PDB file of C-alpha atoms in Angstrom:
ATOM      1  CA  UNK A   1     109.392 104.902 117.462  1.00  0.00           C
ATOM      2  CA  UNK A   2     109.628 107.438 114.649  1.00  0.00           C
ATOM      3  CA  UNK A   3     107.002 105.866 112.382  1.00  0.00           C
ATOM      4  CA  UNK A   4     104.592 104.459 114.975  1.00  0.00           C
ATOM      5  CA  UNK A   5     100.963 105.622 114.910  1.00  0.00           C
ATOM      6  CA  UNK A   6     100.574 106.405 118.609  1.00  0.00           C
ATOM      7  CA  UNK A   7      96.910 107.326 118.330  1.00  0.00           C
ATOM      8  CA  UNK A   8      96.146 103.870 116.958  1.00  0.00           C
ATOM      9  CA  UNK A   9      98.459 102.221 119.504  1.00  0.00           C
ATOM     10  CA  UNK A  10      96.624 103.866 122.395  1.00  0.00           C
ATOM     11  CA  UNK A  11      93.314 102.692 120.935  1.00  0.00           C
ATOM     12  CA  UNK A  12      94.705  99.152 120.675  1.00  0.00           C
ATOM     13  CA  UNK A  13      96.083  99.310 124.212  1.00  0.00           C
ATOM     14  CA  UNK A  14      92.751 100.498 125.571  1.00  0.00           C
ATOM     15  CA  UNK A  15      90.961  97.680 123.723  1.00  0.00           C
ATOM     16  CA  UNK A  16      93.334  94.985 125.036  1.00  0.00           C
ATOM     17  CA  UNK A  17      94.231  96.203 128.526  1.00  0.00           C
ATOM     18  CA  UNK A  18      91.567  98.793 129.290  1.00  0.00           C
ATOM     19  CA  UNK A  19      94.068 101.629 129.565  1.00  0.00           C
ATOM     20  CA  UNK A  20      95.691 104.083 127.168  1.00  0.00           C
ATOM     21  CA  UNK A  21      99.133 104.326 128.747  1.00  0.00           C
ATOM     22  CA  UNK A  22     101.514 102.279 126.603  1.00  0.00           C
ATOM     23  CA  UNK A  23     103.898  99.678 128.026  1.00  0.00           C
ATOM     24  CA  UNK A  24     107.033 100.862 126.255  1.00  0.00           C
ATOM     25  CA  UNK A  25     109.384  98.285 127.783  1.00  0.00           C
ATOM     26  CA  UNK A  26     107.118  95.489 126.568  1.00  0.00           C
ATOM     27  CA  UNK A  27     106.861  97.004 123.090  1.00  0.00           C
ATOM     28  CA  UNK A  28     110.607  97.579 122.859  1.00  0.00           C
ATOM     29  CA  UNK A  29     111.468  94.081 124.079  1.00  0.00           C
ATOM     30  CA  UNK A  30     109.245  92.464 121.438  1.00  0.00           C
ATOM     31  CA  UNK A  31     110.740  94.756 118.814  1.00  0.00           C
ATOM     32  CA  UNK A  32     114.248  93.691 119.866  1.00  0.00           C
ATOM     33  CA  UNK A  33     113.557  89.945 120.194  1.00  0.00           C
ATOM     34  CA  UNK A  34     111.194  89.357 117.262  1.00  0.00           C
ATOM     35  CA  UNK A  35     111.551  92.357 114.947  1.00  0.00           C
ATOM     36  CA  UNK A  36     107.970  93.308 115.752  1.00  0.00           C
ATOM     37  CA  UNK A  37     106.702  96.810 115.121  1.00  0.00           C
ATOM     38  CA  UNK A  38     104.621  98.311 117.918  1.00  0.00           C
ATOM     39  CA  UNK A  39     101.543  97.648 115.773  1.00  0.00           C
ATOM     40  CA  UNK A  40     102.627  94.007 115.314  1.00  0.00           C
ATOM     41  CA  UNK A  41     102.580  93.512 119.087  1.00  0.00           C
ATOM     42  CA  UNK A  42      98.841  94.188 119.178  1.00  0.00           C
ATOM     43  CA  UNK A  43      97.686  93.074 115.728  1.00  0.00           C
ATOM     44  CA  UNK A  44      99.487  89.694 115.936  1.00  0.00           C
ATOM     45  CA  UNK A  45      98.354  89.296 119.556  1.00  0.00           C
ATOM     46  CA  UNK A  46     101.901  88.899 120.860  1.00  0.00           C
ATOM     47  CA  UNK A  47     100.584  89.985 124.254  1.00  0.00           C
ATOM     48  CA  UNK A  48      99.138  86.486 124.739  1.00  0.00           C
ATOM     49  CA  UNK A  49     101.627  84.359 122.804  1.00  0.00           C
ATOM     50  CA  UNK A  50     104.655  82.425 124.032  1.00  0.00           C
ATOM     51  CA  UNK A  51     108.199  83.115 122.823  1.00  0.00           C
ATOM     52  CA  UNK A  52     108.045  80.048 120.599  1.00  0.00           C
ATOM     53  CA  UNK A  53     104.817  81.257 118.991  1.00  0.00           C
ATOM     54  CA  UNK A  54     106.140  84.798 118.474  1.00  0.00           C
ATOM     55  CA  UNK A  55     109.188  83.439 116.636  1.00  0.00           C
ATOM     56  CA  UNK A  56     106.934  81.855 114.004  1.00  0.00           C
ATOM     57  CA  UNK A  57     105.808  85.223 112.605  1.00  0.00           C
ATOM     58  CA  UNK A  58     107.345  87.195 109.772  1.00  0.00           C
ATOM     59  CA  UNK A  59     107.211  90.532 111.590  1.00  0.00           C
ATOM     60  CA  UNK A  60     107.736  93.974 110.046  1.00  0.00           C
ATOM     61  CA  UNK A  61     111.509  94.148 110.591  1.00  0.00           C
ATOM     62  CA  UNK A  62     112.063  90.575 109.401  1.00  0.00           C
ATOM     63  CA  UNK A  63     109.958  91.243 106.300  1.00  0.00           C
ATOM     64  CA  UNK A  64     111.965  94.371 105.488  1.00  0.00           C
ATOM     65  CA  UNK A  65     115.209  92.449 105.982  1.00  0.00           C
ATOM     66  CA  UNK A  66     114.017  89.622 103.728  1.00  0.00           C
ATOM     67  CA  UNK A  67     112.992  91.989 100.928  1.00  0.00           C
ATOM     68  CA  UNK A  68     116.296  93.878 101.320  1.00  0.00           C
ATOM     69  CA  UNK A  69     118.228  90.661 100.788  1.00  0.00           C
ATOM     70  CA  UNK A  70     116.313  89.356  97.765  1.00  0.00           C
ATOM     71  CA  UNK A  71     115.414  92.570  95.914  1.00  0.00           C
ATOM     72  CA  UNK A  72     117.647  94.925  93.946  1.00  0.00           C
ATOM     73  CA  UNK A  73     117.172  98.315  95.703  1.00  0.00           C
ATOM     74  CA  UNK A  74     117.301 100.192  92.388  1.00  0.00           C
ATOM     75  CA  UNK A  75     114.710  97.946  90.753  1.00  0.00           C
ATOM     76  CA  UNK A  76     112.504  98.117  93.852  1.00  0.00           C
ATOM     77  CA  UNK A  77     112.084 101.857  93.295  1.00  0.00           C
ATOM     78  CA  UNK A  78     109.750 100.969  90.405  1.00  0.00           C
ATOM     79  CA  UNK A  79     107.247  99.758  93.013  1.00  0.00           C
ATOM     80  CA  UNK A  80     107.351 103.048  94.927  1.00  0.00           C
ATOM     81  CA  UNK A  81     106.562 105.331  91.984  1.00  0.00           C
ATOM     82  CA  UNK A  82     103.199 104.659  90.322  1.00  0.00           C
ATOM     83  CA  UNK A  83     104.126 106.605  87.171  1.00  0.00           C
ATOM     84  CA  UNK A  84     107.274 104.534  86.666  1.00  0.00           C
ATOM     85  CA  UNK A  85     105.345 101.348  87.501  1.00  0.00           C
ATOM     86  CA  UNK A  86     102.675 102.126  84.894  1.00  0.00           C
ATOM     87  CA  UNK A  87     105.379 102.662  82.276  1.00  0.00           C
ATOM     88  CA  UNK A  88     107.273  99.449  83.019  1.00  0.00           C
ATOM     89  CA  UNK A  89     104.136  97.273  83.217  1.00  0.00           C
ATOM     90  CA  UNK A  90     101.993  99.097  80.661  1.00  0.00           C
ATOM     91  CA  UNK A  91     101.443  95.945  78.594  1.00  0.00           C
ATOM     92  CA  UNK A  92      99.805  93.994  81.459  1.00  0.00           C
ATOM     93  CA  UNK A  93      97.999  96.656  83.503  1.00  0.00           C
ATOM     94  CA  UNK A  94      94.770  96.362  81.529  1.00  0.00           C
ATOM     95  CA  UNK A  95      93.755  99.949  82.230  1.00  0.00           C
ATOM     96  CA  UNK A  96      94.647 103.415  81.073  1.00  0.00           C
ATOM     97  CA  UNK A  97      96.909 105.498  83.335  1.00  0.00           C
ATOM     98  CA  UNK A  98      97.491 109.243  82.973  1.00  0.00           C
ATOM     99  CA  UNK A  99      99.562 111.933  84.655  1.00  0.00           C
ATOM    100  CA  UNK A 100      98.231 115.327  85.705  1.00  0.00           C
ATOM    101  CA  UNK A 101      99.316 116.972  82.421  1.00  0.00           C
ATOM    102  CA  UNK A 102      97.784 114.178  80.362  1.00  0.00           C
ATOM    103  CA  UNK A 103      94.439 114.332  82.140  1.00  0.00           C
ATOM    104  CA  UNK A 104      94.270 118.103  81.598  1.00  0.00           C
ATOM    105  CA  UNK A 105      94.708 117.573  77.867  1.00  0.00           C
ATOM    106  CA  UNK A 106      92.149 114.769  77.876  1.00  0.00           C
ATOM    107  CA  UNK A 107      89.539 117.022  79.451  1.00  0.00           C
ATOM    108  CA  UNK A 108      89.473 119.092  76.264  1.00  0.00           C
ATOM    109  CA  UNK A 109      89.046 116.005  74.071  1.00  0.00           C
ATOM    110  CA  UNK A 110      85.368 114.974  73.700  1.00  0.00           C
ATOM    111  CA  UNK A 111      86.396 111.374  72.947  1.00  0.00           C
ATOM    112  CA  UNK A 112      88.623 110.941  75.998  1.00  0.00           C
ATOM    113  CA  UNK A 113      87.949 109.349  79.384  1.00  0.00           C
ATOM    114  CA  UNK A 114      85.632 111.481  81.501  1.00  0.00           C
ATOM    115  CA  UNK A 115      86.962 112.827  84.787  1.00  0.00           C
ATOM    116  CA  UNK A 116      84.098 110.921  86.435  1.00  0.00           C
ATOM    117  CA  UNK A 117      85.631 107.627  85.277  1.00  0.00           C
ATOM    118  CA  UNK A 118      89.031 107.802  86.914  1.00  0.00           C
ATOM    119  CA  UNK A 119      90.501 107.009  90.299  1.00  0.00           C
ATOM    120  CA  UNK A 120      93.090 109.506  91.530  1.00  0.00           C
ATOM    121  CA  UNK A 121      96.072 108.194  93.515  1.00  0.00           C
ATOM    122  CA  UNK A 122      99.149 109.837  95.075  1.00  0.00           C
ATOM    123  CA  UNK A 123     102.110 108.936  92.870  1.00  0.00           C
ATOM    124  CA  UNK A 124     104.122 107.690  95.846  1.00  0.00           C
ATOM    125  CA  UNK A 125     101.218 106.726  98.089  1.00  0.00           C
ATOM    126  CA  UNK A 126     100.735 103.370  99.758  1.00  0.00           C
ATOM    127  CA  UNK A 127      98.327 101.356 101.905  1.00  0.00           C
ATOM    128  CA  UNK A 128      95.280 102.874 100.192  1.00  0.00           C
ATOM    129  CA  UNK A 129      95.911 106.292 101.712  1.00  0.00           C
ATOM    130  CA  UNK A 130      94.994 109.521  99.913  1.00  0.00           C
ATOM    131  CA  UNK A 131      92.991 107.918  97.077  1.00  0.00           C
ATOM    132  CA  UNK A 132      90.276 110.133  95.579  1.00  0.00           C
ATOM    133  CA  UNK A 133      87.119 108.965  93.817  1.00  0.00           C
ATOM    134  CA  UNK A 134      85.978 112.171  92.083  1.00  0.00           C
ATOM    135  CA  UNK A 135      82.311 113.064  91.794  1.00  0.00           C
ATOM    136  CA  UNK A 136      80.746 115.275  89.114  1.00  0.00           C
ATOM    137  CA  UNK A 137      81.405 118.431  91.110  1.00  0.00           C
ATOM    138  CA  UNK A 138      85.144 117.660  91.409  1.00  0.00           C
ATOM    139  CA  UNK A 139      86.974 120.895  90.534  1.00  0.00           C
ATOM    140  CA  UNK A 140      90.344 120.762  92.323  1.00  0.00           C
ATOM    141  CA  UNK A 141      92.551 119.399  89.551  1.00  0.00           C
ATOM    142  CA  UNK A 142      94.959 122.287  89.892  1.00  0.00           C
ATOM    143  CA  UNK A 143      95.936 121.020  93.354  1.00  0.00           C
ATOM    144  CA  UNK A 144      96.788 117.481  92.274  1.00  0.00           C
ATOM    145  CA  UNK A 145     100.094 117.628  90.378  1.00  0.00           C
ATOM    146  CA  UNK A 146     101.610 114.740  92.358  1.00  0.00           C
ATOM    147  CA  UNK A 147      98.773 112.357  91.582  1.00  0.00           C
ATOM    148  CA  UNK A 148      98.126 109.673  89.001  1.00  0.00           C
ATOM    149  CA  UNK A 149      94.809 109.245  87.177  1.00  0.00           C
ATOM    150  CA  UNK A 150      93.799 105.644  86.544  1.00  0.00           C
ATOM    151  CA  UNK A 151      90.887 104.516  84.431  1.00  0.00           C
ATOM    152  CA  UNK A 152      88.174 103.083  86.661  1.00  0.00           C
ATOM    153  CA  UNK A 153      87.739  99.361  86.052  1.00  0.00           C
ATOM    154  CA  UNK A 154      84.737  97.130  86.667  1.00  0.00           C
ATOM    155  CA  UNK A 155      85.476  94.018  88.723  1.00  0.00           C
ATOM    156  CA  UNK A 156      84.168  90.518  88.052  1.00  0.00           C
ATOM    157  CA  UNK A 157      80.586  89.962  89.199  1.00  0.00           C
ATOM    158  CA  UNK A 158      81.659  87.264  91.701  1.00  0.00           C
ATOM    159  CA  UNK A 159      83.935  89.686  93.546  1.00  0.00           C
ATOM    160  CA  UNK A 160      81.492  92.555  93.201  1.00  0.00           C
ATOM    161  CA  UNK A 161      78.795  90.425  94.813  1.00  0.00           C
ATOM    162  CA  UNK A 162      81.153  89.670  97.696  1.00  0.00           C
ATOM    163  CA  UNK A 163      81.660  93.379  98.317  1.00  0.00           C
ATOM    164  CA  UNK A 164      80.549  96.102  95.871  1.00  0.00           C
ATOM    165  CA  UNK A 165      81.951  99.092  97.812  1.00  0.00           C
ATOM    166  CA  UNK A 166      85.572  98.481  96.773  1.00  0.00           C
ATOM    167  CA  UNK A 167      87.691  96.843  94.117  1.00  0.00           C
ATOM    168  CA  UNK A 168      88.601  93.517  95.754  1.00  0.00           C
ATOM    169  CA  UNK A 169      92.019  92.253  94.734  1.00  0.00           C
ATOM    170  CA  UNK A 170      94.502  89.397  95.076  1.00  0.00           C
ATOM    171  CA  UNK A 171      97.810  89.870  96.872  1.00  0.00           C
ATOM    172  CA  UNK A 172     100.112  87.272  95.326  1.00  0.00           C
ATOM    173  CA  UNK A 173     103.452  86.920  97.127  1.00  0.00           C
ATOM    174  CA  UNK A 174     106.137  85.417  94.901  1.00  0.00           C
ATOM    175  CA  UNK A 175     109.840  84.645  94.952  1.00  0.00           C
ATOM    176  CA  UNK A 176     111.897  84.480  91.755  1.00  0.00           C
ATOM    177  CA  UNK A 177     114.709  81.930  91.941  1.00  0.00           C
ATOM    178  CA  UNK A 178     117.152  83.292  89.399  1.00  0.00           C
ATOM    179  CA  UNK A 179     119.374  80.195  89.526  1.00  0.00           C
ATOM    180  CA  UNK A 180     116.676  78.010  87.959  1.00  0.00           C
ATOM    181  CA  UNK A 181     114.575  80.761  86.342  1.00  0.00           C
ATOM    182  CA  UNK A 182     111.476  79.821  88.333  1.00  0.00           C
ATOM    183  CA  UNK A 183     108.807  81.811  90.145  1.00  0.00           C
ATOM    184  CA  UNK A 184     107.520  80.304  93.384  1.00  0.00           C
ATOM    185  CA  UNK A 185     104.126  81.436  94.675  1.00  0.00           C
ATOM    186  CA  UNK A 186     104.515  81.729  98.450  1.00  0.00           C
ATOM    187  CA  UNK A 187     100.980  82.820  99.294  1.00  0.00           C
ATOM    188  CA  UNK A 188      97.804  84.219  97.770  1.00  0.00           C
ATOM    189  CA  UNK A 189      95.388  86.371  99.736  1.00  0.00           C
ATOM    190  CA  UNK A 190      92.030  87.831  98.715  1.00  0.00           C
ATOM    191  CA  UNK A 191      91.716  91.396 100.000  1.00  0.00           C
ATOM    192  CA  UNK A 192      88.155  92.598 100.579  1.00  0.00           C
ATOM    193  CA  UNK A 193      86.859  96.025 101.538  1.00  0.00           C
ATOM    194  CA  UNK A 194      84.130  96.444 104.131  1.00  0.00           C
ATOM    195  CA  UNK A 195      82.798 100.003 104.148  1.00  0.00           C
ATOM    196  CA  UNK A 196      85.673 101.954 102.585  1.00  0.00           C
ATOM    197  CA  UNK A 197      86.190 102.421  98.838  1.00  0.00           C
ATOM    198  CA  UNK A 198      89.491 100.526  99.119  1.00  0.00           C
ATOM    199  CA  UNK A 199      90.328  96.945 100.161  1.00  0.00           C
ATOM    200  CA  UNK A 200      93.547  97.675 102.074  1.00  0.00           C
ATOM    201  CA  UNK A 201      94.177  96.371 105.590  1.00  0.00           C
ATOM    202  CA  UNK A 202      95.181  99.916 106.537  1.00  0.00           C
ATOM    203  CA  UNK A 203      91.757 101.289 105.563  1.00  0.00           C
ATOM    204  CA  UNK A 204      89.749  98.681 107.476  1.00  0.00           C
ATOM    205  CA  UNK A 205      89.658  95.907 104.896  1.00  0.00           C
ATOM    206  CA  UNK A 206      89.861  92.177 105.578  1.00  0.00           C
ATOM    207  CA  UNK A 207      91.926  89.426 103.953  1.00  0.00           C
ATOM    208  CA  UNK A 208      91.482  85.694 103.433  1.00  0.00           C
ATOM    209  CA  UNK A 209      93.939  82.993 102.403  1.00  0.00           C
ATOM    210  CA  UNK A 210      93.421  81.389  98.975  1.00  0.00           C
ATOM    211  CA  UNK A 211      94.570  77.827  98.257  1.00  0.00           C
ATOM    212  CA  UNK A 212      96.333  76.443  95.162  1.00  0.00           C
ATOM    213  CA  UNK A 213      92.971  75.772  93.483  1.00  0.00           C
ATOM    214  CA  UNK A 214      91.882  79.403  93.743  1.00  0.00           C
ATOM    215  CA  UNK A 215      89.395  78.789  96.555  1.00  0.00           C
ATOM    216  CA  UNK A 216      89.244  80.874  99.739  1.00  0.00           C
ATOM    217  CA  UNK A 217      90.203  78.246 102.313  1.00  0.00           C
ATOM    218  CA  UNK A 218      90.103  80.177 105.586  1.00  0.00           C
ATOM    219  CA  UNK A 219      87.925  82.910 107.110  1.00  0.00           C
ATOM    220  CA  UNK A 220      89.027  86.490 106.531  1.00  0.00           C
ATOM    221  CA  UNK A 221      90.912  88.365 109.231  1.00  0.00           C
ATOM    222  CA  UNK A 222      91.081  92.052 110.121  1.00  0.00           C
ATOM    223  CA  UNK A 223      94.075  94.158 111.148  1.00  0.00           C
ATOM    224  CA  UNK A 224      93.041  94.560 114.778  1.00  0.00           C
ATOM    225  CA  UNK A 225      94.043  92.999 118.111  1.00  0.00           C
ATOM    226  CA  UNK A 226      90.584  91.426 118.400  1.00  0.00           C
ATOM    227  CA  UNK A 227      91.703  88.751 115.939  1.00  0.00           C
ATOM    228  CA  UNK A 228      88.133  88.627 114.636  1.00  0.00           C
ATOM    229  CA  UNK A 229      87.507  86.218 111.758  1.00  0.00           C
ATOM    230  CA  UNK A 230      84.840  86.469 109.097  1.00  0.00           C
ATOM    231  CA  UNK A 231      83.232  83.481 107.388  1.00  0.00           C
ATOM    232  CA  UNK A 232      80.530  85.848 106.126  1.00  0.00           C
ATOM    233  CA  UNK A 233      81.095  89.372 104.825  1.00  0.00           C
ATOM    234  CA  UNK A 234      79.804  91.706 107.574  1.00  0.00           C
ATOM    235  CA  UNK A 235      78.058  94.070 105.128  1.00  0.00           C
ATOM    236  CA  UNK A 236      77.037  92.098 102.024  1.00  0.00           C
ATOM    237  CA  UNK A 237      76.226  88.886 103.932  1.00  0.00           C
ATOM    238  CA  UNK A 238      77.975  86.827 101.249  1.00  0.00           C
ATOM    239  CA  UNK A 239      79.961  83.753 102.252  1.00  0.00           C
ATOM    240  CA  UNK A 240      83.721  84.310 102.113  1.00  0.00           C
ATOM    241  CA  UNK A 241      85.089  80.836 102.844  1.00  0.00           C
ATOM    242  CA  UNK A 242      84.671  78.633  99.805  1.00  0.00           C
ATOM    243  CA  UNK A 243      84.532  81.604  97.423  1.00  0.00           C
ATOM    244  CA  UNK A 244      86.016  80.639  94.039  1.00  0.00           C
ATOM    245  CA  UNK A 245      88.354  83.273  92.586  1.00  0.00           C
ATOM    246  CA  UNK A 246      87.532  83.940  88.912  1.00  0.00           C
ATOM    247  CA  UNK A 247      90.444  83.640  86.467  1.00  0.00           C
ATOM    248  CA  UNK A 248      92.728  82.385  89.233  1.00  0.00           C
ATOM    249  CA  UNK A 249      94.932  80.258  86.973  1.00  0.00           C
ATOM    250  CA  UNK A 250      95.419  83.177  84.582  1.00  0.00           C
ATOM    251  CA  UNK A 251      96.392  85.437  87.487  1.00  0.00           C
ATOM    252  CA  UNK A 252      99.030  82.967  88.676  1.00  0.00           C
ATOM    253  CA  UNK A 253     100.330  82.514  85.123  1.00  0.00           C
TER     254      UNK A 253
END
């Protein structure tokens, strides 16, 4: 109840049932029985699924419980702080990352990265929220102490052709089995922006499952109770299913 986006929930409820008044007993019962967030109820279309079908989903509460069991809480903090993350994984990031103080110093260095070539992110932001793509007239650096400045990167032409408005990325879900020192790849999803500058579900992006060969094997879905699926990108017109992910084997490795 505390973290629910009630504006979005009322929009979902109006889309599904034609009314804005929420059915709290229904939402609470699904939360209790299946660990579903209020958003899950609509986005996973629980309103038209049987109990058996609902139990097949890894809902928000179940996902949090799973990650709590298999992740060290102290180590997991690295994922919540982008500065710490960039320090720990500096050798594999493939891009330059700077803090507010560093970018101020760089601005006085004629050989440094231009302010027009960075993406500015909240240090503890998530879900693509609060990201800034500065233009030439950007002059509000003094207000952005709690932000990180990442060098803008150019994506592979195959992914840029699919959707040039955002950086389209892979979400690779893995599990490390410490007992046998092995990493299992549980799923790979290609995240694609539509009109926003980001590819996140939360900012209107879509996502499509990728198979073990690095080929998009199913149509993309959107985070919305419509359950709409996309074989073709709605803006670029490029085919999504069958798309071959460049450098897939290297990404898995």
